[in-house]
Coordinates of C-alpha atoms in Angstrom, one line a residue:
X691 CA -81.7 -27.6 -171.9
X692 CA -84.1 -27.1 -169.3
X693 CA -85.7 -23.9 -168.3
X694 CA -83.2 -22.2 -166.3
X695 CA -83.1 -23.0 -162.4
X696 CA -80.5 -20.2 -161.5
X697 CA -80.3 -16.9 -163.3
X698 CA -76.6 -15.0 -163.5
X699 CA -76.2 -11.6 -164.1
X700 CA -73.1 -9.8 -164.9
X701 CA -70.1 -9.7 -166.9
X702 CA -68.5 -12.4 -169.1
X703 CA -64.9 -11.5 -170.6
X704 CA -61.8 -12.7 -171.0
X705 CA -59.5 -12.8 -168.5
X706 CA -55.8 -12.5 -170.1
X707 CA -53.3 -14.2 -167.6
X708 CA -49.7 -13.2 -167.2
X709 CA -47.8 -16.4 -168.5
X710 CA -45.0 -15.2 -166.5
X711 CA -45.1 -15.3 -162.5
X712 CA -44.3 -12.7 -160.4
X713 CA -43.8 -9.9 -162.4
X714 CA -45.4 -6.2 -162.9
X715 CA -48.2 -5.4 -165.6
X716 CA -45.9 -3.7 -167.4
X717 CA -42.7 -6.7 -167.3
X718 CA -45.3 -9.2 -169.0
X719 CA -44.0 -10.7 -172.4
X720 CA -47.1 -12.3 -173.1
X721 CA -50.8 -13.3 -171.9
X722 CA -53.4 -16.2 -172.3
X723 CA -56.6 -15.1 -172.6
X724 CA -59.1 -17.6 -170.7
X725 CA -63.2 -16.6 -170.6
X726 CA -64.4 -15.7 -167.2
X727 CA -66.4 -13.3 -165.2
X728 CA -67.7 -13.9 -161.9
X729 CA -71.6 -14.7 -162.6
X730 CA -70.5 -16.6 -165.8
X731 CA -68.4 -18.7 -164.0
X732 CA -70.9 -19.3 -161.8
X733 CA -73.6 -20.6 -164.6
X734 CA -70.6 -22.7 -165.9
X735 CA -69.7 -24.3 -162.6
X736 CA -73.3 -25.3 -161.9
X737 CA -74.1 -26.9 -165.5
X738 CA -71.6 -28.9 -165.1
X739 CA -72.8 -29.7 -161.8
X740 CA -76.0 -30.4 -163.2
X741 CA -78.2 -27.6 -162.6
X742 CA -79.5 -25.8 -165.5
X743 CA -78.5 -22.0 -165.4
X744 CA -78.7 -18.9 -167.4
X745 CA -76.5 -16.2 -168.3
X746 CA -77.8 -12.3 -168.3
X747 CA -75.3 -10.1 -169.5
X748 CA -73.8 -8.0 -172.4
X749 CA -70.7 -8.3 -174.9
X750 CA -70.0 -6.8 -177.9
X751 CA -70.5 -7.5 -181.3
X752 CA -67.0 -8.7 -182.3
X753 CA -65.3 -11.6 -182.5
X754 CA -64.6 -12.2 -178.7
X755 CA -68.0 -12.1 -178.1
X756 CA -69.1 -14.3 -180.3
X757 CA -66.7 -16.7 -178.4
X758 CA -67.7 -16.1 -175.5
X759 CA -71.2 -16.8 -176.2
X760 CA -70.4 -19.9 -178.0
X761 CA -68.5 -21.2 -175.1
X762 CA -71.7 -20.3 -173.0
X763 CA -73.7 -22.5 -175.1
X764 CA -71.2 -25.0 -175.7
X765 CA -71.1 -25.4 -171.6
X766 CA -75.0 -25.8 -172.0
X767 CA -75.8 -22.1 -170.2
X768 CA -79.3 -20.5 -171.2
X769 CA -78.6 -17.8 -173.3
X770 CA -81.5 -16.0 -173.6
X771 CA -80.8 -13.1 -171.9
X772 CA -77.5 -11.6 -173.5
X773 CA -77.5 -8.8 -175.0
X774 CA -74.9 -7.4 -178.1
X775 CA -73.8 -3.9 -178.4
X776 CA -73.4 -2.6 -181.9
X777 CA -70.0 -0.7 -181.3
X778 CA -69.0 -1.3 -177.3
X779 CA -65.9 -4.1 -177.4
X780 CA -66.6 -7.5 -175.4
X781 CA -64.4 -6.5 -171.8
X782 CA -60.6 -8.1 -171.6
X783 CA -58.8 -7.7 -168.4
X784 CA -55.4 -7.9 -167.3
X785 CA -54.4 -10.1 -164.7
X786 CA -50.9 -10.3 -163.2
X787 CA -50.1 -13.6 -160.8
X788 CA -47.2 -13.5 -158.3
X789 CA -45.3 -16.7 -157.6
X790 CA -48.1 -18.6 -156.0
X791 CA -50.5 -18.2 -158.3
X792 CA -52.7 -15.2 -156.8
X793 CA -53.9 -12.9 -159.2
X794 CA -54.2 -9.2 -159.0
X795 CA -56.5 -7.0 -161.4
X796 CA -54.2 -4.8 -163.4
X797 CA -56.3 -3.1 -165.6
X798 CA -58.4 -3.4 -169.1
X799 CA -55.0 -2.4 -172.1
X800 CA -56.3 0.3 -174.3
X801 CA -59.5 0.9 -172.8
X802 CA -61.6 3.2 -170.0
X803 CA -63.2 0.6 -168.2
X804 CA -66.9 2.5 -169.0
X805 CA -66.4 1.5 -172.4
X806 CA -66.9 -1.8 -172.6
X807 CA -70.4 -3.3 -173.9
X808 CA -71.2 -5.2 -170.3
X809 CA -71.7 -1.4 -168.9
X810 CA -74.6 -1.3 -171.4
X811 CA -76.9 -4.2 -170.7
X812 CA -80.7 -2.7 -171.1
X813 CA -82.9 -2.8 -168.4
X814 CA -85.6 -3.0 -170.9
X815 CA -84.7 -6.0 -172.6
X816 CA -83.6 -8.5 -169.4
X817 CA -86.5 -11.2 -170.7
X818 CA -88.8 -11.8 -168.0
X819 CA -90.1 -14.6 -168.9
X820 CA -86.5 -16.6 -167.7
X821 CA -87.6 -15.3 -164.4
X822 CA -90.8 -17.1 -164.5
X823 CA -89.5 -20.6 -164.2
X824 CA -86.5 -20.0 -162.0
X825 CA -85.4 -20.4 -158.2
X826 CA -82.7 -18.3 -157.7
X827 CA -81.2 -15.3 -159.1
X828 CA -77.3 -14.6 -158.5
X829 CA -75.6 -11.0 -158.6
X830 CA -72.3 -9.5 -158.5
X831 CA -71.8 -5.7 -157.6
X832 CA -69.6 -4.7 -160.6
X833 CA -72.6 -3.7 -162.7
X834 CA -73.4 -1.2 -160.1
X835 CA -70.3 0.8 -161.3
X836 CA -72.5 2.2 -164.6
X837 CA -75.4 3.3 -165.1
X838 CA -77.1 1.3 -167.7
X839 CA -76.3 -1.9 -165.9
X840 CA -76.9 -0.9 -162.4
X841 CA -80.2 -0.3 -163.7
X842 CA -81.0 -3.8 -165.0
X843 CA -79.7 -4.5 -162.1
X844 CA -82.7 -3.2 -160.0
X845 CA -84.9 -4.7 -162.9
X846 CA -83.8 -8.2 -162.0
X847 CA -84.0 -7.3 -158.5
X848 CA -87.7 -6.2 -159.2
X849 CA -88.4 -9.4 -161.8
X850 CA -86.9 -11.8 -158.8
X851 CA -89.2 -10.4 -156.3
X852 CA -92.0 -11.0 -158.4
X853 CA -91.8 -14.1 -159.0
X854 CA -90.0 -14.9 -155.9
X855 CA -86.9 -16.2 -156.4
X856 CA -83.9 -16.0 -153.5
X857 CA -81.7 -13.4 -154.7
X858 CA -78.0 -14.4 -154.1
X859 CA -75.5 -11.2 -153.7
X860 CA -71.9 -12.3 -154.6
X861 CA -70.2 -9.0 -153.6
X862 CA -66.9 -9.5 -155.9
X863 CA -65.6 -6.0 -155.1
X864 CA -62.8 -5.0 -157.8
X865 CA -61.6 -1.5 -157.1
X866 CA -60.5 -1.0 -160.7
X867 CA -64.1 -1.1 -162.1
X868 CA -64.8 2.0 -159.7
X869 CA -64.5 5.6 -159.6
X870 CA -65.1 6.1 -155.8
X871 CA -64.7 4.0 -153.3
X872 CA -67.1 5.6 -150.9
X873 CA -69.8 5.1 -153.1
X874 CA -69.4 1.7 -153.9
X875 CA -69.5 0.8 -150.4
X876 CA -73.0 2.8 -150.3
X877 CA -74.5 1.5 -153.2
X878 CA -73.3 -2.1 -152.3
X879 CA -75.3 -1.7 -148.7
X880 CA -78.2 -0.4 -151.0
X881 CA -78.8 -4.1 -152.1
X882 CA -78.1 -5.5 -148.7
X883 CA -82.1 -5.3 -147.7
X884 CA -83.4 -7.0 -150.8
X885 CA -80.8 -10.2 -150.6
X886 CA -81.6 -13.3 -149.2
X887 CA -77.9 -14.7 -149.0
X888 CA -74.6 -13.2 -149.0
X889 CA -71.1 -14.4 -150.2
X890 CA -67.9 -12.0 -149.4
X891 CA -64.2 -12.9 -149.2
X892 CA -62.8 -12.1 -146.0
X893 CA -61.5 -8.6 -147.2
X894 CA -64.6 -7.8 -148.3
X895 CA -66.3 -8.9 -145.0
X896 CA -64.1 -6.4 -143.1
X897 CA -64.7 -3.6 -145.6
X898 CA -68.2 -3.4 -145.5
X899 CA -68.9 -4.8 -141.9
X900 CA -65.6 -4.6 -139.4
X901 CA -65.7 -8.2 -139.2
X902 CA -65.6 -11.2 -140.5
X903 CA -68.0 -13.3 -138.3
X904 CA -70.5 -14.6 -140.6
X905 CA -72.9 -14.7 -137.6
X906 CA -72.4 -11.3 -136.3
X907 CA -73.1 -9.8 -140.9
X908 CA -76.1 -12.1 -140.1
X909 CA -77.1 -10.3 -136.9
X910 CA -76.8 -6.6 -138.4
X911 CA -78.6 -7.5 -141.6
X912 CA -81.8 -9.0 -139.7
X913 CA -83.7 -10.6 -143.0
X914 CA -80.9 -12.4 -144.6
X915 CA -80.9 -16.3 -144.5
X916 CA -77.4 -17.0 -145.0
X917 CA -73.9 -15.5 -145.0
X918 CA -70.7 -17.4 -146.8
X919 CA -67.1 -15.9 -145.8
X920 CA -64.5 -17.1 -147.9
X921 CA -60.9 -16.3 -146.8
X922 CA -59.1 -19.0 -149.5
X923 CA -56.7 -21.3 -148.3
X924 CA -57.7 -20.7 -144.4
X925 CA -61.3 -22.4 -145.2
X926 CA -64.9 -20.7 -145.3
X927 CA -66.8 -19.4 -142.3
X928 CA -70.4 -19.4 -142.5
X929 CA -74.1 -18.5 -140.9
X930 CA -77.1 -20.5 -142.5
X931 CA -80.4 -20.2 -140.4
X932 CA -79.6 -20.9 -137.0
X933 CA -76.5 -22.9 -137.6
X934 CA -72.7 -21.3 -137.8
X935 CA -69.4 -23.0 -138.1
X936 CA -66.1 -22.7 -140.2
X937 CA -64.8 -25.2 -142.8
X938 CA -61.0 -25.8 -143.5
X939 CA -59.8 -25.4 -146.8
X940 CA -59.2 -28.5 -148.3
X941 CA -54.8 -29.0 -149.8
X942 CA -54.5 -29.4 -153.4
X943 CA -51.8 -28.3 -155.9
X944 CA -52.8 -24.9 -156.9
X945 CA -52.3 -23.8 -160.2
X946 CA -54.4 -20.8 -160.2
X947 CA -57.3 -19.5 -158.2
X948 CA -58.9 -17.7 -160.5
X949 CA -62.8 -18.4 -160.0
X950 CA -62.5 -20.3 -157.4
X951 CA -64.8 -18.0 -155.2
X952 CA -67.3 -18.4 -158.3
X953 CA -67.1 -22.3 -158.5
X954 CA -68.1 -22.4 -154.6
X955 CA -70.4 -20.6 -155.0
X956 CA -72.0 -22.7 -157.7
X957 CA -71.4 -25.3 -155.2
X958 CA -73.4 -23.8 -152.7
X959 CA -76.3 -23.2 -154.8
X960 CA -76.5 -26.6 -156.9
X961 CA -76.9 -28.1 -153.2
X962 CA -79.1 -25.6 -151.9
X963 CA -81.6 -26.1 -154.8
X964 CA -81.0 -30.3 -154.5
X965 CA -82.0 -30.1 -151.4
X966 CA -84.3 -27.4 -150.3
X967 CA -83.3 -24.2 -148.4
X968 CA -85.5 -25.4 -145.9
X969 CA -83.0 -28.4 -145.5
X970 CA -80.1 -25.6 -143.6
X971 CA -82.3 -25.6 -140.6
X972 CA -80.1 -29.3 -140.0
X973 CA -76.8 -28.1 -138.7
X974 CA -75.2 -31.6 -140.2
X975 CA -77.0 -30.6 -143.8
X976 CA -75.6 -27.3 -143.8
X977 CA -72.0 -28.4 -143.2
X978 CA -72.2 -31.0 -145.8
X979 CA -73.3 -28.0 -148.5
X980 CA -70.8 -26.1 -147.4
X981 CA -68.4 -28.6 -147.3
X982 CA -69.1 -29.6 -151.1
X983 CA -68.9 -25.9 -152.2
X984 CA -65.2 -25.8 -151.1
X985 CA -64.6 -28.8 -152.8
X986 CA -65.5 -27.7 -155.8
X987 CA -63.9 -24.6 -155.5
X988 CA -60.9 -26.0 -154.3
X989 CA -61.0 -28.6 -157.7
X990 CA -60.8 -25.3 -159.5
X991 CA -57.7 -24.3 -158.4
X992 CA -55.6 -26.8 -159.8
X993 CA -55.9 -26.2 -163.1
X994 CA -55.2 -22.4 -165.0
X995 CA -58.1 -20.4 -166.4
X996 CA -61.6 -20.0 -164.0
X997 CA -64.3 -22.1 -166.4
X998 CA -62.2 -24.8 -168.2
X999 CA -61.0 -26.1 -165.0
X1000 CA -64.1 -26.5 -163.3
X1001 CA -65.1 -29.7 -161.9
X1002 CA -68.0 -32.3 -162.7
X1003 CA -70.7 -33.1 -159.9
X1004 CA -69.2 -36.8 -160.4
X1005 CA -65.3 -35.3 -159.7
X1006 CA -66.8 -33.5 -157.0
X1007 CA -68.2 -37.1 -155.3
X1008 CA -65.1 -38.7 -155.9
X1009 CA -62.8 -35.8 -154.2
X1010 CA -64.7 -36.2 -151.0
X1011 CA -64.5 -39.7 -150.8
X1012 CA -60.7 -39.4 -151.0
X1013 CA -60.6 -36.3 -148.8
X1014 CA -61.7 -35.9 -145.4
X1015 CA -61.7 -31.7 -144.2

């Protein structure tokens, strides 16, 4: 494995799915437990794209950590920079699906969701030498939530702007990792004037801005070099340099959208760092990225569980030869 080109900070868990449709947390007979986490399905979606990536996060010394590191290596991510917590469990959470195949958050079983060892990753101990070699450094907000991680967080954020990577702000919100609302809002804005490019769904766009026009997030935030604004199977809106335009989503068969935010992402950036940032100055360039990041993301979706149905950059080419948007 080559030195990581894209670093991923966050959480990695198991997401246990509700094998039955449409019904309450509390209705559900049983659960398959698949590994996700936003900024690991991110490092996933773009080794198997073909861009080397590294994980940053923590689990817990127990036996679903261990598996969910395994898998990590398995998949070919960089390692290095997870952490284990002697006594803090590896996160599980709960996720109900109604009839379409949408998932809701429904909570974390026996435990307060502070107790989990992803809370805990060190500041300290985020290996800066990772940061050395790599272009781009991707973030999620939940780790904001705690406050061991949300300061590692601001270590990474310091580390990237040494060594001058483009920080990526995947915004992710969950309201079941928070206490307060009000105060996620405010420390999400925080990181607003240290990103470089920012991904929200739709909902998220309207929370934190009153809008969802890409161009308009773009405006108010002055230094930022691209906005993404995903609103699922009504397509992607977006603002990259000087160029804005929306994408249709493309029709598949969904099974379950469960990462598929994360797999366009990785889209997005396995493009962006094939062909230069410099190369979304070309309005034609930066609809073709965008294009291929909802492919991908749409490739996800038709198969259950957010990193063992993610596609290969060859699967990728093939689905847009077959499908024009």
């Amino acid at each position: 494995m080559s030195n990581p080109r894209v670093l991923c900070l966050g959480e990695v868990l198991f997401d246990c799915l509700a094998d039955q449709l449409g019904l309450k947390l509390e209705e559900v007979k049983s659960w398959t437990p698949y590994p996700g986490g936003a900024p690991a399905n991110v490092a996933c979606a773009l080794v198997k794209l073909g861009t080397p990536a590294g994980f940053i996060g923590a689990v817990g010394e127990d036996e679903p950590g261990n598996e969910l590191v395994k898998l990590l290596q398995e998949v070919g991510v960089d390692t290095t920079g997870v952490q284990r917590h002697p006594t803090a469990p590896t996160r599980q959470v709960y996720v109900v699906r109604d009839l379409a195949g949408d998932r809701t958050f429904a909570g974390f079983g026996q435990y307060d969701t502070s107790e989990f060892a992803d809370t805990h990753l060190q500041a300290k101990q985020l290996p800066e030498s990772v940061f050395r070699e790599a272009d781009f450094l991707i973030l999620g907000t939940l780790e904001l939530a705690y406050p061991d991680s949300e300061k590692a967080i601001y270590r990474a954020l310091e580390l990237a702007e040494q060594y001058d990577l483009k920080i990526v702000l995947d915004v992710n919100w969950r309201p079941v990792f928070w206490q307060d609302e009000n105060i996620a809002r405010q420390k999400i804005q925080e990181t607003f004037k240290r990103i470089d490019f920012l991904k929200l769904a739709k909902e998220e766009a309207e929370w934190l801005f009153n809008t969802t026009d890409p161009g308009a997030i773009t405006y108010r935030l002055d230094s930022i070099e691209g906005v993404l604004v995903t609103d699922g199977d009504n397509g992607c809106a977006y603002c990259l340099g000087e160029n804005e335009g929306k994408i249709p989503a493309f029709t598949v068969a969904v099974a379950d959208t469960t990462g598929a935010g994360d797999s366009f992402l990785a889209g997005f950036i396995h493009q962006l760092s094939k062909h230069g940032i410099h190369s979304l100055s070309d309005a034609d360039t930066a609809k073709r990225i965008v294009t291929y990041a909802s492919a991908v993301g749409a490739l996800t979706t038709i198969k259950p569980g957010a990193i063992a149905s993610q596609p290969t950059s060859t699967e990728v080419e093939i689905f847009l030869a077959s499908h024009q948007v």
